PDB file of C-alpha atoms in Angstrom:
ATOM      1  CA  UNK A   4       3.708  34.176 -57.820  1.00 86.00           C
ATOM      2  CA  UNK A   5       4.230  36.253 -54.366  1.00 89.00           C
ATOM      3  CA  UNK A   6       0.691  35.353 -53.423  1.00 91.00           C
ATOM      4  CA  UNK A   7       1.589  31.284 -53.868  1.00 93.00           C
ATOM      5  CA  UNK A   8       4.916  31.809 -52.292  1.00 93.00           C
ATOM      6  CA  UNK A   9       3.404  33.993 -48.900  1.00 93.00           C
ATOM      7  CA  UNK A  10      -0.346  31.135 -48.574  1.00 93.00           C
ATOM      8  CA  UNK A  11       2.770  28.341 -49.118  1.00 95.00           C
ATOM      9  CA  UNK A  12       4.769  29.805 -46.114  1.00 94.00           C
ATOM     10  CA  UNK A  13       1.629  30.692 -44.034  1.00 94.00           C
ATOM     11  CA  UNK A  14       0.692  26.321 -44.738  1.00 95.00           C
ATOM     12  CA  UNK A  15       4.087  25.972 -43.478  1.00 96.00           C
ATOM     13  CA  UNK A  16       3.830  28.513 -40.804  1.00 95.00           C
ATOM     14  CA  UNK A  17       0.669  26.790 -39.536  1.00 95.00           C
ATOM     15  CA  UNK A  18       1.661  23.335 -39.381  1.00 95.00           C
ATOM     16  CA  UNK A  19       4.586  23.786 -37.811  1.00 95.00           C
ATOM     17  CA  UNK A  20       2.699  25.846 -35.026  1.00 94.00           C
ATOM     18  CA  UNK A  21       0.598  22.988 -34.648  1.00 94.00           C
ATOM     19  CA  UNK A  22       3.610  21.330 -33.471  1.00 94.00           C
ATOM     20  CA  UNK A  23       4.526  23.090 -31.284  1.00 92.00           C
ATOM     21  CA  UNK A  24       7.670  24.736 -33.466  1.00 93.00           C
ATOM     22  CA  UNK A  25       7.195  28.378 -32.504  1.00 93.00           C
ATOM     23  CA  UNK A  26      10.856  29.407 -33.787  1.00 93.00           C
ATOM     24  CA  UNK A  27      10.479  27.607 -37.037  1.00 95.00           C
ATOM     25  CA  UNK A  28       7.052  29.059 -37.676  1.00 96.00           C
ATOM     26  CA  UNK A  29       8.423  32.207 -37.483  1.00 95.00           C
ATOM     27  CA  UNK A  30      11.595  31.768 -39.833  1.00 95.00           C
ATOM     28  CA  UNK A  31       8.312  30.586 -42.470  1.00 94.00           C
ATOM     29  CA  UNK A  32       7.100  33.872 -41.616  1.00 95.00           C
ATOM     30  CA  UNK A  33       9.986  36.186 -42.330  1.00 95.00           C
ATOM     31  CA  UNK A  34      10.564  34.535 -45.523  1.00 95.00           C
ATOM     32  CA  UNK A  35       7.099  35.472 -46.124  1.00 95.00           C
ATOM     33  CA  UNK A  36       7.498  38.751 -45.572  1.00 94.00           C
ATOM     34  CA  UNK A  37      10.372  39.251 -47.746  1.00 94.00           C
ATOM     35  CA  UNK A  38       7.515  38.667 -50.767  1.00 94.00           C
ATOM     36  CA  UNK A  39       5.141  41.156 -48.895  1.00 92.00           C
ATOM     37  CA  UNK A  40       6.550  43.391 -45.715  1.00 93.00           C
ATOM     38  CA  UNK A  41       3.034  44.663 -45.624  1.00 92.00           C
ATOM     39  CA  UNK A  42       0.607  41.572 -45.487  1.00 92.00           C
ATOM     40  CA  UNK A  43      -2.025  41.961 -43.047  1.00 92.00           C
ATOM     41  CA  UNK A  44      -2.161  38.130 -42.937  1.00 91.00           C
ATOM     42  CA  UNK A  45       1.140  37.414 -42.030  1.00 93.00           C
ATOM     43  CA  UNK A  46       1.019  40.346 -39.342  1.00 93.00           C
ATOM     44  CA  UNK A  47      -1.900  38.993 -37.597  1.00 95.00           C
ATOM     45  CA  UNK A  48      -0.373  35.065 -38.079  1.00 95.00           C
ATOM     46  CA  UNK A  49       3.163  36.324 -36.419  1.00 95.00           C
ATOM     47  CA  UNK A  50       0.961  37.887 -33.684  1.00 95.00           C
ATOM     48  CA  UNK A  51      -1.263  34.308 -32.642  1.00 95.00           C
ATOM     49  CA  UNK A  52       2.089  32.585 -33.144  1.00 95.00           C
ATOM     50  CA  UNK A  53       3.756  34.849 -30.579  1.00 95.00           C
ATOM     51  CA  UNK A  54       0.943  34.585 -28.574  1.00 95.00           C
ATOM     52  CA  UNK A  55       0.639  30.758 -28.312  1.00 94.00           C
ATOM     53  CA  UNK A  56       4.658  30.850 -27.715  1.00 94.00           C
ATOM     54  CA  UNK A  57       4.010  32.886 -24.907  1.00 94.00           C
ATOM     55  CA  UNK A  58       1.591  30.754 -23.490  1.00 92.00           C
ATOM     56  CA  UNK A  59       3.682  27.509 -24.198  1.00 91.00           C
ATOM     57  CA  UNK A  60       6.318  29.043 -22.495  1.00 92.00           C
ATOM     58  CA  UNK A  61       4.140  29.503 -19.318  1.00 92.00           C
ATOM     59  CA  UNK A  62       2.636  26.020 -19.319  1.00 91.00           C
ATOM     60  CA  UNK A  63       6.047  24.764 -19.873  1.00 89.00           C
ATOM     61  CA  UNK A  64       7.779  27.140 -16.926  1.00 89.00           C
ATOM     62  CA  UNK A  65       4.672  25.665 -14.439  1.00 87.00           C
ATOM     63  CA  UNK A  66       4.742  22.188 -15.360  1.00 85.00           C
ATOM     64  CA  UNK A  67       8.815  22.641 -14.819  1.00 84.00           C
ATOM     65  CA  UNK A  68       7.579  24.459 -11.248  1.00 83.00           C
ATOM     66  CA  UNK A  69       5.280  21.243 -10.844  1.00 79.00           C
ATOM     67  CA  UNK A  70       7.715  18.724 -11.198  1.00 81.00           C
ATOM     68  CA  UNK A  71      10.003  20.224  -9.074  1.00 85.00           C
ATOM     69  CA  UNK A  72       7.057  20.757  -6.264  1.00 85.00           C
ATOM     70  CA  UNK A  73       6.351  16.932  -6.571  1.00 87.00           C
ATOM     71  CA  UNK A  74       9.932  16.241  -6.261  1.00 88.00           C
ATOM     72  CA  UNK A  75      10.832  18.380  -2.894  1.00 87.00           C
ATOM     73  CA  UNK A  76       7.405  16.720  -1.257  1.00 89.00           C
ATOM     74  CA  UNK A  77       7.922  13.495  -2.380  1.00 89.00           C
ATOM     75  CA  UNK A  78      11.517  13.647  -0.689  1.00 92.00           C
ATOM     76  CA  UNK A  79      10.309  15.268   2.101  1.00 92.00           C
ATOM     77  CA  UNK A  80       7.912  13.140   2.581  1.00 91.00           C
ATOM     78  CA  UNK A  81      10.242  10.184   2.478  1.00 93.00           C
ATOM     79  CA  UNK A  82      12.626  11.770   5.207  1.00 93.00           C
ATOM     80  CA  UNK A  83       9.539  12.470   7.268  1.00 93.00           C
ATOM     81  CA  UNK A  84       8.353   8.447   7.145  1.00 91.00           C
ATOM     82  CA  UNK A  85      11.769   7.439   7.889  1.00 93.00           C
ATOM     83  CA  UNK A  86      11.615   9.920  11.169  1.00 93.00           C
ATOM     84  CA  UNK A  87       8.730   8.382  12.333  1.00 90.00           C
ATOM     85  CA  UNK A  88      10.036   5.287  12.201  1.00 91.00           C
ATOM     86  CA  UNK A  89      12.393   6.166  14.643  1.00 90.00           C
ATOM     87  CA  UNK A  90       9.800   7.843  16.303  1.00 89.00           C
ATOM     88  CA  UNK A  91      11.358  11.104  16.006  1.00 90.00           C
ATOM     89  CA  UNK A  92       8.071  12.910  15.899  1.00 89.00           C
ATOM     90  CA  UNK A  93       9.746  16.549  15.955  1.00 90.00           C
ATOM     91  CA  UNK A  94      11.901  15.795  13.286  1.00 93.00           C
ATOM     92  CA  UNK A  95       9.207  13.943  11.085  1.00 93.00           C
ATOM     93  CA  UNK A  96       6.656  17.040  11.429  1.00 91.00           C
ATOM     94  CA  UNK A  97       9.656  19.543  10.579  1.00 93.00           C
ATOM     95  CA  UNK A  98      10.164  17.335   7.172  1.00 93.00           C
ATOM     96  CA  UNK A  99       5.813  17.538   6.731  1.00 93.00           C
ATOM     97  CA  UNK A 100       6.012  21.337   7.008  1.00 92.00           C
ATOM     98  CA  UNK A 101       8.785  21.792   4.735  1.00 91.00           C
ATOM     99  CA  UNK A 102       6.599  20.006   2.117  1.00 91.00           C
ATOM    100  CA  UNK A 103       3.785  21.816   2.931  1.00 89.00           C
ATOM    101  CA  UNK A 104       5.823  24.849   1.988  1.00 88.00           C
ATOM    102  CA  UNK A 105       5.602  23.452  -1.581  1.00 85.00           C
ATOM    103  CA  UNK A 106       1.649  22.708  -1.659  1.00 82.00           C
ATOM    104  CA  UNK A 107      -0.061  23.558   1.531  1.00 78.00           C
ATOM    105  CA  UNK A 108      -2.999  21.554   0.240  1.00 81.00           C
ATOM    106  CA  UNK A 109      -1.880  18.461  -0.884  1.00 82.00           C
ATOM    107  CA  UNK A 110      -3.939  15.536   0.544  1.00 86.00           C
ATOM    108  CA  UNK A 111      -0.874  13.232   1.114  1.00 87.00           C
ATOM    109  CA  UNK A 112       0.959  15.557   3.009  1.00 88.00           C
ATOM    110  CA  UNK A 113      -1.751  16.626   5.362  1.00 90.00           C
ATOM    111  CA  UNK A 114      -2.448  13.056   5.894  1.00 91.00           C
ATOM    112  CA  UNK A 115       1.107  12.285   6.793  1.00 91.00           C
ATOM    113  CA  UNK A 116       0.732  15.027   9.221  1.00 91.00           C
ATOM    114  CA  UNK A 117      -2.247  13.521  11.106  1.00 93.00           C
ATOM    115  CA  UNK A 118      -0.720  10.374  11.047  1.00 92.00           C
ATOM    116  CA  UNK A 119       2.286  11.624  12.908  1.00 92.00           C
ATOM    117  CA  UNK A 120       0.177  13.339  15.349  1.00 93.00           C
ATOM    118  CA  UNK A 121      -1.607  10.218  15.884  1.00 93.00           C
ATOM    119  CA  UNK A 122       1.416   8.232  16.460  1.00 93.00           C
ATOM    120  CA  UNK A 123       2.818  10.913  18.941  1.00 92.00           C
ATOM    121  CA  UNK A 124      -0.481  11.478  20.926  1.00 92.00           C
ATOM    122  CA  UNK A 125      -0.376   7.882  21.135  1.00 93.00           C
ATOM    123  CA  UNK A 126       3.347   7.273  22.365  1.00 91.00           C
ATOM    124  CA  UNK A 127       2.432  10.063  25.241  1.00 91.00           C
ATOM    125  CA  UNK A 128      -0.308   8.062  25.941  1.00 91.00           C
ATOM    126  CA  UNK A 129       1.055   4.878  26.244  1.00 90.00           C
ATOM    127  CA  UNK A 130       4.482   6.618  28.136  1.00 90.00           C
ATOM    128  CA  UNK A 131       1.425   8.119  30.555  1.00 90.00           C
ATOM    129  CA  UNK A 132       0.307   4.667  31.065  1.00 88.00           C
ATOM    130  CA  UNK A 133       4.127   3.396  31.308  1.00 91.00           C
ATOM    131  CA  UNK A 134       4.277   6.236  33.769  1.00 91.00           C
ATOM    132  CA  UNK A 135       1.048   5.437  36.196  1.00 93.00           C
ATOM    133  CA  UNK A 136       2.087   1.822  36.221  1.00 93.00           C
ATOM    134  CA  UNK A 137       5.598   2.681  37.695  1.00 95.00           C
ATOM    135  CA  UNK A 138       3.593   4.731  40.619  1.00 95.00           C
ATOM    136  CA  UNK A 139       1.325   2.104  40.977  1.00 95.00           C
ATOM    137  CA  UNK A 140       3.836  -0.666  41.425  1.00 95.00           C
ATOM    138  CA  UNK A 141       5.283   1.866  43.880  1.00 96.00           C
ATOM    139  CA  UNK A 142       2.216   2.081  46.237  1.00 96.00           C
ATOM    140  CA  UNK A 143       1.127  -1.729  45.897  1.00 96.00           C
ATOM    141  CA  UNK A 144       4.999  -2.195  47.216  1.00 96.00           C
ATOM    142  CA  UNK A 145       4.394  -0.044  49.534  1.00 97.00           C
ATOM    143  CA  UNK A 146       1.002  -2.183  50.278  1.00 96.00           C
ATOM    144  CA  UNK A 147       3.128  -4.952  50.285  1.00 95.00           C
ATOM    145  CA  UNK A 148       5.764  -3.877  52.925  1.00 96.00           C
ATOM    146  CA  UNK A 149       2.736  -2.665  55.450  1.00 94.00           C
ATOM    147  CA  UNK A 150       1.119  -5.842  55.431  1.00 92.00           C
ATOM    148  CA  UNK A 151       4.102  -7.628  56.749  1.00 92.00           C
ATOM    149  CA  UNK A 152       4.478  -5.478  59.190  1.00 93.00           C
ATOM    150  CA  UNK A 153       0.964  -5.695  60.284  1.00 90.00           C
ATOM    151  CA  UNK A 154       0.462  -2.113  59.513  1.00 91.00           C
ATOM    152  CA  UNK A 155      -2.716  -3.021  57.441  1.00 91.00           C
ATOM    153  CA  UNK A 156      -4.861   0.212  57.654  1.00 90.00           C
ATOM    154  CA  UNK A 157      -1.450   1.917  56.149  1.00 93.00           C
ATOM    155  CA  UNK A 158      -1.749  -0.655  53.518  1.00 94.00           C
ATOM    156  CA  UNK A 159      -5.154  -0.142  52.445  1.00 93.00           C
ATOM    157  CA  UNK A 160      -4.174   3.520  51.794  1.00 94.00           C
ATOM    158  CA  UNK A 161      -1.370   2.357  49.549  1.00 95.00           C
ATOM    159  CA  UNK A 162      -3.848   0.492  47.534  1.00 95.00           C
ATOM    160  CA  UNK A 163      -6.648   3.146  47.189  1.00 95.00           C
ATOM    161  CA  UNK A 164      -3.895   5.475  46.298  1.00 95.00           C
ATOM    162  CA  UNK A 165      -3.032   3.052  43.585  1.00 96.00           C
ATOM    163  CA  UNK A 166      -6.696   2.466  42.624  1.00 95.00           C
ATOM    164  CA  UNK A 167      -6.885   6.379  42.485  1.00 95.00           C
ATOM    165  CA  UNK A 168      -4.684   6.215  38.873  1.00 93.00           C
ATOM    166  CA  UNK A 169      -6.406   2.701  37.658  1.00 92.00           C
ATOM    167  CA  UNK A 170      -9.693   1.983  38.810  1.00 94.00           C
ATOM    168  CA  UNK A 171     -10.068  -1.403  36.832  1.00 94.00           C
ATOM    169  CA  UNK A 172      -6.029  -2.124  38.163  1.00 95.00           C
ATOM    170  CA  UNK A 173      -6.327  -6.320  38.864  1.00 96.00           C
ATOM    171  CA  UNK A 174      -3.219  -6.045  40.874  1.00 95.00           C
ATOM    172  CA  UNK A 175      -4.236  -3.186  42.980  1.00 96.00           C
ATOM    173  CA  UNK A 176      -8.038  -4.708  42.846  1.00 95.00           C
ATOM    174  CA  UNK A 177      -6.679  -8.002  44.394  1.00 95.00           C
ATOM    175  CA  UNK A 178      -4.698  -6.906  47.196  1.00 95.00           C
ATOM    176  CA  UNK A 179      -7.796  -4.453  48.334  1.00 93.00           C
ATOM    177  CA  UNK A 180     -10.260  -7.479  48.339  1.00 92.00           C
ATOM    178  CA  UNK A 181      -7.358  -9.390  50.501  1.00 91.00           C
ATOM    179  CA  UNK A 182      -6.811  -6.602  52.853  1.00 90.00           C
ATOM    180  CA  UNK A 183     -10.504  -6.455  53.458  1.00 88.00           C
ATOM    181  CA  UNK A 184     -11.112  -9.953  54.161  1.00 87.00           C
ATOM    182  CA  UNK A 185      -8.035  -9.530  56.919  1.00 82.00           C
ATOM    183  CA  UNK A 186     -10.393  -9.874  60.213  1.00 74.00           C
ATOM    184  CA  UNK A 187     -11.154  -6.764  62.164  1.00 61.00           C
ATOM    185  CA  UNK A 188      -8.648  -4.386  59.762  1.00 53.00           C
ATOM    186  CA  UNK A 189     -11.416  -3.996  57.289  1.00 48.00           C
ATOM    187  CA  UNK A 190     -12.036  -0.300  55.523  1.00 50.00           C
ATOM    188  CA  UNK A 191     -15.160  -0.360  53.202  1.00 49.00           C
ATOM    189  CA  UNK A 192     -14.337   1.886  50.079  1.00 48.00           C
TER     190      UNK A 192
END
């Protein structure tokens, strides 16, 4: 009768571990015990049954850790986009590197990160380009106030000065080819 009543609780014991009900597996095995405080069995069951609690535990705590990770990058994430669409490039990396402080290998954040690099090495570029333009309009206006005053030789310097920062500059190009078709003022470059 003690030997039905401890193989009935151990059936309980392991279907309920099988679910994943550590604590109730373990109330099956105390009552056990009360038939048999000696049973090999039930001290080696109570041991695998602490052991996969342990382990649930742990997968439980790190999928717990996981979520929370995906949460705090996802957000950051999010504020760093919305930076960067006010191209506040500081601010958008400082959100990127607070979610790489989460997962420092996570593909979408490292992407986001050379996309906001892009976006910045391009807006320098293009304020560089802003930037030339500005001191190019400056010498061809220059240009432009020599030749009516005659002062063409002073003139063509403007414009090679301009063609200096743009080469390939149509406005700059222009005026050159009509200060060298002016007759006897003419400098090759």
């Amino acid at each position: 009768e003690a030997a039905a009543a401890i193989a009935s609780h151990i059936e309980k014991a392991k279907d309920l571990r099988s679910q994943f009900r550590y604590q109730e597996a373990m109330d099956e095995i105390a009552q056990a015990y009360r038939h048999d405080p000696t049973n090999e069995s039930l001290f080696a069951l109570e041991g695998e049954i602490q052991q996969d609690f342990l382990r649930y535990e742990e997968e439980q705590q790190k999928e717990q850790e996981t979520s929370k990770n995906d949460h705090g990058i996802r957000k950051s994430l999010a504020m760093a986009r919305e930076a960067l669409s006010r191209d506040s490039y500081g601010e958008a990396l400082a959100w990127v590197d607070y979610a790489m402080s989460f997962d420092m290998k996570r593909y979408e954040t490292l992407q986001m990160r050379d996309e906001i690099e892009r976006a910045e090495r391009k807006m320098e570029e293009q304020k560089s380009n802003e930037d030339k333009e500005l001191v190019i309009q400056f010498h061809l206006s220059k240009a432009m106030e020599f030749m009516s005053e005659k002062r063409n030789f002073e003139a063509i310097f403007e414009v090679d000065l301009a063609l200096r920062l743009n080469s390939s500059h149509k406005g700059a190009l222009g005026m050159r080819k009509r200060l060298n078709e002016i007759p006897g003022e003419s400098v090759i470059s």
